[in-house]
Coordinates of C-alpha atoms in Angstrom, one line a residue:
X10 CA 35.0 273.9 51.9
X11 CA 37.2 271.6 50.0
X12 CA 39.7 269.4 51.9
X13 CA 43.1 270.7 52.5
X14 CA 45.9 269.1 50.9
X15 CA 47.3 267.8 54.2
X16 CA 43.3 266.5 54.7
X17 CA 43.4 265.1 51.7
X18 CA 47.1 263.4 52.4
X19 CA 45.9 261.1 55.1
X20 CA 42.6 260.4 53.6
X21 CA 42.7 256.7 52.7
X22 CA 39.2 256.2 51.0
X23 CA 39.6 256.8 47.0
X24 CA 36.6 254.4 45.8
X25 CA 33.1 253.9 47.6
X26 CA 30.8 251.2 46.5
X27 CA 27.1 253.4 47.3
X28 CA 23.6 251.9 47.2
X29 CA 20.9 254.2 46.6
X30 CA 17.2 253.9 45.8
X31 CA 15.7 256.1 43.5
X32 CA 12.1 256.5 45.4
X33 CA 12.5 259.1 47.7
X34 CA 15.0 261.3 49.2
X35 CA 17.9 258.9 49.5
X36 CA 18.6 259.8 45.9
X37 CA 18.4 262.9 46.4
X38 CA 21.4 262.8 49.3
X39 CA 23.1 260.3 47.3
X40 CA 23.3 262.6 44.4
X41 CA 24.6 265.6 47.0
X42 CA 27.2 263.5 48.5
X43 CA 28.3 261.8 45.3
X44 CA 29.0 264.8 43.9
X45 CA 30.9 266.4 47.0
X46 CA 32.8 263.7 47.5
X47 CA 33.8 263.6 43.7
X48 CA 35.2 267.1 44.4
X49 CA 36.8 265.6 47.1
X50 CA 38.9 262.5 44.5
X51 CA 36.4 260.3 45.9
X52 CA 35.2 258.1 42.6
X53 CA 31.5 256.6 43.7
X54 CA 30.3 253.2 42.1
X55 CA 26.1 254.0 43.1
X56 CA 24.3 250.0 42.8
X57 CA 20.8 251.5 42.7
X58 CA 18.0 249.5 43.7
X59 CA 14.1 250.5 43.6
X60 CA 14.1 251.2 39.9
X61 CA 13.4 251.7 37.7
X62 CA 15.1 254.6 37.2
X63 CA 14.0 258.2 35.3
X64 CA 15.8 259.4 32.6
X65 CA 16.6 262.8 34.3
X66 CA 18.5 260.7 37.4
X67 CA 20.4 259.1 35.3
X68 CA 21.4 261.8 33.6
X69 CA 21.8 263.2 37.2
X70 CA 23.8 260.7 38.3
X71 CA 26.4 260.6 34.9
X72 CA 26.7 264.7 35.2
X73 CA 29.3 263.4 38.6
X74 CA 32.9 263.1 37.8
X75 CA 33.8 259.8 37.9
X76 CA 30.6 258.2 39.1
X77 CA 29.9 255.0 37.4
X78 CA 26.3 254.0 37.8
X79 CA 25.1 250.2 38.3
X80 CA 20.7 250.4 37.5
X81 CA 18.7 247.2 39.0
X82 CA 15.0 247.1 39.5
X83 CA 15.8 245.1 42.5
X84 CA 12.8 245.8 45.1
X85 CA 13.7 247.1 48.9
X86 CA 13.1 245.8 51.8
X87 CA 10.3 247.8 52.7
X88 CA 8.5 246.7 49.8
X89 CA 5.9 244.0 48.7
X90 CA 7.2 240.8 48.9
X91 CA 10.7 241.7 48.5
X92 CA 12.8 238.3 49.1
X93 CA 13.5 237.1 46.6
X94 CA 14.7 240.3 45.0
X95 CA 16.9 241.0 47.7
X96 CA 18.5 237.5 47.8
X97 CA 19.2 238.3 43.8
X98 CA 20.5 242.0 45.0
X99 CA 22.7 240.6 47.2
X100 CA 24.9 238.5 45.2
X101 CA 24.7 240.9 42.4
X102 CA 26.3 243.7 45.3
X103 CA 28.9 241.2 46.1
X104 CA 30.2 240.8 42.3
X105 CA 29.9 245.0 42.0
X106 CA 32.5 244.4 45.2
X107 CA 34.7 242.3 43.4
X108 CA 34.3 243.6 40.2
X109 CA 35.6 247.4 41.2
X110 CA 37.3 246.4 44.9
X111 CA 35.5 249.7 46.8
X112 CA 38.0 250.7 49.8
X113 CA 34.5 250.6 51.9
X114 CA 30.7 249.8 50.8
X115 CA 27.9 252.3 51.9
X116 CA 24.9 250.8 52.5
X117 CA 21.8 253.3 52.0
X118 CA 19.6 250.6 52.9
X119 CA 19.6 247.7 56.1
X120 CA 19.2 244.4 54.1
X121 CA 22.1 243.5 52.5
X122 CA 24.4 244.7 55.6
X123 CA 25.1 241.4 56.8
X124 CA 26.7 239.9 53.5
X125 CA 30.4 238.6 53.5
X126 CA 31.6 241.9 52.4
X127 CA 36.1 242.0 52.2
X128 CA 35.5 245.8 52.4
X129 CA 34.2 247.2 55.5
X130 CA 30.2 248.3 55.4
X131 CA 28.7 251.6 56.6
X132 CA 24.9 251.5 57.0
X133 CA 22.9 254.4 57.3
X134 CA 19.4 254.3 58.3
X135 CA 17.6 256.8 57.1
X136 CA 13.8 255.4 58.1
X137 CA 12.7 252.2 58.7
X138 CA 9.1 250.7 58.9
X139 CA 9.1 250.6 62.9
X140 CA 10.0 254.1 63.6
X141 CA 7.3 255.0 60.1
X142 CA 4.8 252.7 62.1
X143 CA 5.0 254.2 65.9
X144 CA 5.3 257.6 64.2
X145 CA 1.9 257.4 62.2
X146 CA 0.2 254.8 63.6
X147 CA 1.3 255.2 67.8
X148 CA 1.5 251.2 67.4
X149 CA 4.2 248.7 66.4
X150 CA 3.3 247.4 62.7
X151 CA 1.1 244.1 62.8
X152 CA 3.6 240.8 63.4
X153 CA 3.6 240.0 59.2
X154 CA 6.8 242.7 59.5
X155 CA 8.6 240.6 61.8
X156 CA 10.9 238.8 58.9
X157 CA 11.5 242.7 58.0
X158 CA 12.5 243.5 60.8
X159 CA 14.8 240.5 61.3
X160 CA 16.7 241.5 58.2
X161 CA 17.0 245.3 59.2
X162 CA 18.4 244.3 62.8
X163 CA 20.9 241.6 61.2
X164 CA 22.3 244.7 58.4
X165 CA 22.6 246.6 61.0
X166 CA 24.3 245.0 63.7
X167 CA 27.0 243.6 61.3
X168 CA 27.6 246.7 59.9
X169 CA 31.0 248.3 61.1
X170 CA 29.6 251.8 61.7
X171 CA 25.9 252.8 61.4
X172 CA 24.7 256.3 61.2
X173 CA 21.5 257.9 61.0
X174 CA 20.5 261.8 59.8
X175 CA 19.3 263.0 63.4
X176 CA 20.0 261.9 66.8
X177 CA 15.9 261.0 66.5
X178 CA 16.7 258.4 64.3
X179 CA 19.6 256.8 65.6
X180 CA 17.2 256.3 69.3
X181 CA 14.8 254.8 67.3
X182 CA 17.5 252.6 65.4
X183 CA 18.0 251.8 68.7
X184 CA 15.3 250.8 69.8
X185 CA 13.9 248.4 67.4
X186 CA 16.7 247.1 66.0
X187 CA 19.7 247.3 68.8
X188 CA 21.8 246.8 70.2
X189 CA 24.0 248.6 67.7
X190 CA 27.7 248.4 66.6
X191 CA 29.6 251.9 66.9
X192 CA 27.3 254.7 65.7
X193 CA 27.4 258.3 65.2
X194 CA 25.2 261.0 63.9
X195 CA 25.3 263.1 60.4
X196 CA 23.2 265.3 59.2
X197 CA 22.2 265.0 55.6
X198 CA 23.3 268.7 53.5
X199 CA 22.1 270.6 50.4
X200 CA 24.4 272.7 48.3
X201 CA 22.9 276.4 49.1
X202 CA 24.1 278.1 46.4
X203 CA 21.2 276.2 44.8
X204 CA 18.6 277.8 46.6
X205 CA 17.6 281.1 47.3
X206 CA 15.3 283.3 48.5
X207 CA 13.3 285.5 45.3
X208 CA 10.1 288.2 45.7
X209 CA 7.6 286.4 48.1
X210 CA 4.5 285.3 46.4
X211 CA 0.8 285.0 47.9
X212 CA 0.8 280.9 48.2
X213 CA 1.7 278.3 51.2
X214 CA 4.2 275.2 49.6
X215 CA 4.5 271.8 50.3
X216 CA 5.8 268.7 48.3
X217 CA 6.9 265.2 49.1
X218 CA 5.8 261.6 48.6
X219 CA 2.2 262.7 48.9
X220 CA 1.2 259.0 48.9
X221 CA 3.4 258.5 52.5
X222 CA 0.9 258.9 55.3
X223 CA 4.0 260.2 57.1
X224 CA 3.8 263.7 55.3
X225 CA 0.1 264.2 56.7
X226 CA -0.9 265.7 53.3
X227 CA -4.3 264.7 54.6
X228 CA -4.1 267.2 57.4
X229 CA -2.8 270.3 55.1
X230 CA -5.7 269.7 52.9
X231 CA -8.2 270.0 55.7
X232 CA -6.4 273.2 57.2
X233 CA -6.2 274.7 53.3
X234 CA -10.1 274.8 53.7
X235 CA -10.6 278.9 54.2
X236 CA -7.5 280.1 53.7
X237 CA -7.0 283.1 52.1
X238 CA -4.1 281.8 50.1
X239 CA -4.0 278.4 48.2
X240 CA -2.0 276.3 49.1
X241 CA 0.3 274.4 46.2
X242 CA 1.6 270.5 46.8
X243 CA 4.1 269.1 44.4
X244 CA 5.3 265.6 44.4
X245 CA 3.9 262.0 43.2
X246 CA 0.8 260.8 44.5
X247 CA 0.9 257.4 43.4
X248 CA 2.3 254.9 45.8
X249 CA 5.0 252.6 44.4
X250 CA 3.1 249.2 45.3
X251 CA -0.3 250.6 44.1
X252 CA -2.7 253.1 45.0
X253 CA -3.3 256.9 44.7
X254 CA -3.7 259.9 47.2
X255 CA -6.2 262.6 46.4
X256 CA -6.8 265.7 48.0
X257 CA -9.2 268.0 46.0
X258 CA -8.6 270.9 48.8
X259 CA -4.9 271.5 47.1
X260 CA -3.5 272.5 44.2
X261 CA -1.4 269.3 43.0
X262 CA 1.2 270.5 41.1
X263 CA 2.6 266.4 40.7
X264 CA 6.1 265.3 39.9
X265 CA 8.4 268.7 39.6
X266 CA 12.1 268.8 37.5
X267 CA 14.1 270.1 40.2
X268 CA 14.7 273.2 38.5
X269 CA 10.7 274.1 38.7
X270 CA 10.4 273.0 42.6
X271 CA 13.4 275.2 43.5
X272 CA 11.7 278.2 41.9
X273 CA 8.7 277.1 43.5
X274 CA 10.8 276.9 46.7
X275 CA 11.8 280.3 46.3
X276 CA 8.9 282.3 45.6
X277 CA 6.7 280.9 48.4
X278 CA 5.8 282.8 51.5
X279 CA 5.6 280.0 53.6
X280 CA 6.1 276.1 53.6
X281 CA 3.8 273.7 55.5
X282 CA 4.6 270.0 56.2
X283 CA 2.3 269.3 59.4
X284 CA 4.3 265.6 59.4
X285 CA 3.7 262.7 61.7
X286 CA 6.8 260.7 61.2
X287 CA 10.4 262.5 59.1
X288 CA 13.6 261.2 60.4
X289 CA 15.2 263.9 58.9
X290 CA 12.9 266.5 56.4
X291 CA 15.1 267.2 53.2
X292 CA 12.3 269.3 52.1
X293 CA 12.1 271.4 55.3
X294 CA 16.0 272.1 54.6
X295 CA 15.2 273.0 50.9
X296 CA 12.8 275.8 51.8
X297 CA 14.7 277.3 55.3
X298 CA 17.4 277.8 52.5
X299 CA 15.0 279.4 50.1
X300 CA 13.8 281.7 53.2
X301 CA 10.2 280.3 53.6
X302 CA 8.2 280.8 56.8
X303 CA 8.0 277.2 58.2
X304 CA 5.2 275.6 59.8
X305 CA 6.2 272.0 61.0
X306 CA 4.6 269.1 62.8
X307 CA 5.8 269.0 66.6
X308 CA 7.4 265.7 66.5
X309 CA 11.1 264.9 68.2
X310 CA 13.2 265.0 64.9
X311 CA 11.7 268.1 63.6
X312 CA 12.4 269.7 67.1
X313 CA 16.0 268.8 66.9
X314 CA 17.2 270.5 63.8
X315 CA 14.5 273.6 63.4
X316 CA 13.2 275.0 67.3
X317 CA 13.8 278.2 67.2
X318 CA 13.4 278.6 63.6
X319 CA 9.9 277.6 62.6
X320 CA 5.9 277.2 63.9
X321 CA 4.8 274.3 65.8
X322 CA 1.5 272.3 65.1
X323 CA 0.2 269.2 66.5
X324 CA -0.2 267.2 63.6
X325 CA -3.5 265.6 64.7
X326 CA -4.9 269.4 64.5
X327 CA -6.3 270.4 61.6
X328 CA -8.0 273.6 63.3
X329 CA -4.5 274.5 65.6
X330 CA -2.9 274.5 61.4
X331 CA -5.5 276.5 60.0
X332 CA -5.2 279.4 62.5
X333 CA -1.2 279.3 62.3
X334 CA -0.9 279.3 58.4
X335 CA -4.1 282.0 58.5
X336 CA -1.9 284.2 61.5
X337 CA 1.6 283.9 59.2
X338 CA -1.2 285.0 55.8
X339 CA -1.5 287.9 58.0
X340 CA 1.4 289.0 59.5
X341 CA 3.8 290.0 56.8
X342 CA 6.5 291.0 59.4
X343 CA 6.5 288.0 61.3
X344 CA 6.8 285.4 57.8
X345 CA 10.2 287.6 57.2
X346 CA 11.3 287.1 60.2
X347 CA 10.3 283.5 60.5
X348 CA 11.9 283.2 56.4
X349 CA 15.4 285.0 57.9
X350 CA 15.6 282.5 61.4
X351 CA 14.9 279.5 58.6
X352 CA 17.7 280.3 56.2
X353 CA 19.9 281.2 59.0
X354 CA 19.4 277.7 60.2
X355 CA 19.7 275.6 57.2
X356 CA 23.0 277.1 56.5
X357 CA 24.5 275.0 58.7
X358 CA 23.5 271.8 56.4
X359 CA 25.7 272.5 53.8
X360 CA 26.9 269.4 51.6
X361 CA 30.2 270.1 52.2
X362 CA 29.9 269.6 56.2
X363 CA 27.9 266.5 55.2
X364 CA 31.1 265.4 53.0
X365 CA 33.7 265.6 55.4
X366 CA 31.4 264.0 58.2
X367 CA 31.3 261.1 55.9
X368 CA 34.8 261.1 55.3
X369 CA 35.6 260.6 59.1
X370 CA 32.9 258.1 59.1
X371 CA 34.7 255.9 56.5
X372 CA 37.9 256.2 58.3
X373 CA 36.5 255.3 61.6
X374 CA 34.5 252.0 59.9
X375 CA 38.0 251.4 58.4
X376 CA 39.4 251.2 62.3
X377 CA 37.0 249.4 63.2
X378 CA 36.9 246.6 60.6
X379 CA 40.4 245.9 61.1
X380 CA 40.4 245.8 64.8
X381 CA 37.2 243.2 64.5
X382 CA 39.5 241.2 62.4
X383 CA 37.6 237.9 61.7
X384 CA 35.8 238.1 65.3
X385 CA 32.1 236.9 64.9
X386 CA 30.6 239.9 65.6
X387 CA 26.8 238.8 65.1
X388 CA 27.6 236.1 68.0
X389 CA 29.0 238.3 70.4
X390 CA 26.3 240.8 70.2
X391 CA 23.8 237.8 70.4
X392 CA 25.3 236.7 73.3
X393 CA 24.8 240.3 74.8
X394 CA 28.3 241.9 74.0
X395 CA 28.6 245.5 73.3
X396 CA 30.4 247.8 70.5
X397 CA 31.8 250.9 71.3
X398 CA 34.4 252.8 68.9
X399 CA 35.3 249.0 67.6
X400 CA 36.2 247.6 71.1
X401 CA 33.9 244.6 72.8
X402 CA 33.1 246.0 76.3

């Protein structure tokens, strides 16, 4: 739902300097709530980082009203040797700032958080290498992260709102990077008219960064062995800094047009992503709105949004995912069932909530920034201080 007029009235924020990266799924929730908040007379500058870019995003990202679109090939923070890239990033962020005067900038990544921004700074965390590591390792990461993580926790704690896509993520946030500045919670959204459920074909889906050791690929293709359906992957399997995943046991459909992986979406019976580490699961949204049968991995973040709704595995069990996708190949009833609890349950992640979530997220970073004033809030949190809705307790 659009806002109202008298919404719209006391809304304040008109421009929004985004970041985005154009690896994974942050482009895809950039792209969603772009577009929503253009329907909203919310013009989005996107500084994209990552690249480079694919002809189909950018066209993507020019098909939004009044989007203008800033491409760099700067690297993130998560990658190889970034530093020097960021430090370039950064200044070219802070002459987008003063070039189009954003009334706030929304950081879709940590590092540049702590610049000397005039406009106040959401940051959103939507993974991080720490809560990755734990997640798929059980271990921190090895001490050549500890500049990364240095970075993440300065963004973050200078940021004048942080928010995270599950209350998973923001405890984790917490955890390795806190203490925090005022935080809240918002789910990421999909616009469901664009997915829907069509005839139910013989085949278990997945897709993904199939290179990301987080998806547990590895662990689908053991349980595909004996099936009686195949099951079909789609997604790259080359990792940005190098490297290639290969599972022989799957049929690899590779990179998709998001036209062909919402068909795909669609005509599946049942979508698998045993996963060891997904702060939120875009994907897992993309097929409970196309009505598939889910079988997830049992991990805290996959609990919070879809218990209830879906099949639990260990994801250290291939066996335990074998029998469940083999009992669903079986049990026609119970996959519509499963497909119905599913779509029921993603229709509450619509873009739209997502959109006016953000909306009062912007306000609120707003308040805050102003009552901060010029206070050093990096020093008072080092000295042990704590944030809560903009006011030092």
């Amino acid at each position: 739902m659009i806002a109202t007029p008298a919404t719209q009235d006391k809304q304040t924020v008109r421009r929004v300097l985004m970041s985005a990266d154009c690896v994974g799924g942050v482009w895809t929730y950039a792209m969603e709530l772009a577009r929503a908040l253009a329907a909203r007379e919310v013009e989005v500058a996107l500084a994209v980082l990552g690249g480079p870019m694919k002809a189909a995003q950018r066209a993507q990202a020019l098909d939004i009203p009044g989007l203008s679109l800033h491409e760099s090939d700067h690297r993130l923070e998560w990658m190889e040797d970034p530093w020097q890239d960021l430090a370039r990033a950064g200044n070219w962020l802070l002459d987008l700032e003063a070039e189009l005067r954003p009334d706030i900038v929304h950081l879709n990544h940590f590092a540049h958080g702590d610049l000397p921004w005039h406009a106040p700074k959401l940051v959103v965390g939507h993974s991080c290498v720490y809560s990755w590591w734990m997640g798929v390792h059980g271990d921190l990461p090895p001490d050549t992260w500890a500049r990364y993580r240095e970075v993440v926790r300065a963004g973050l704690q200078a940021a004048d709102l942080v928010v995270a896509p599950s209350r998973t993520m923001l405890t984790a946030l917490r955890a390795f990077y806190g203490p925090l500045p005022d935080s809240r919670v918002i789910a990421n959204g999909r616009t469901l008219r664009q997915f829907a459920p069509q005839p139910k074909e013989a085949f278990v889906f997945a897709g993904g960064r199939l290179w990301d050791e987080a998806k547990n690929i590895g662990l689908l293709a053991q349980a595909a062995q004996g099936l009686d359906w195949p099951v079909l992957v789609a997604g790259d399997t080359r990792h940005p800094d190098g490297g290639r995943a290969d599972y022989p046991d799957l049929r690899l459909l590779g990179p998709l047009s998001q036209r062909t992986i919402t068909s795909y979406f669609g005509r599946a019976a049942i979508y698998a992503l045993p996963a060891r580490y997904e702060p939120f699961g875009l994907s897992v949204l993309e097929a409970g709105l196309s009505g598939c049968a889910l079988v997830l991995g049992d991990i805290p973040s996959l609990r919070e949004n879809w218990d209830g709704a879906a099949i639990f595995v260990s994801p250290d069990d291939p066996n335990e995912l074998h029998r469940a996708l083999q009992a669903l190949i079986k049990d026609a009833p119970r996959r519509q069932v499963l497909g119905l609890r599913a779509r029921a349950r993603a229709s509450g992640f619509s873009t739209d909530a997502m959109a006016e979530a953000y909306l009062a997220a912007y306000e609120q970073a707003i308040d805050s920034h102003a009552s901060l004033g010029q206070v050093d809030m990096g020093a008072l949190l080092g000295a042990g201080a704590r944030v809560s809705h903009g006011v030092y307790l």
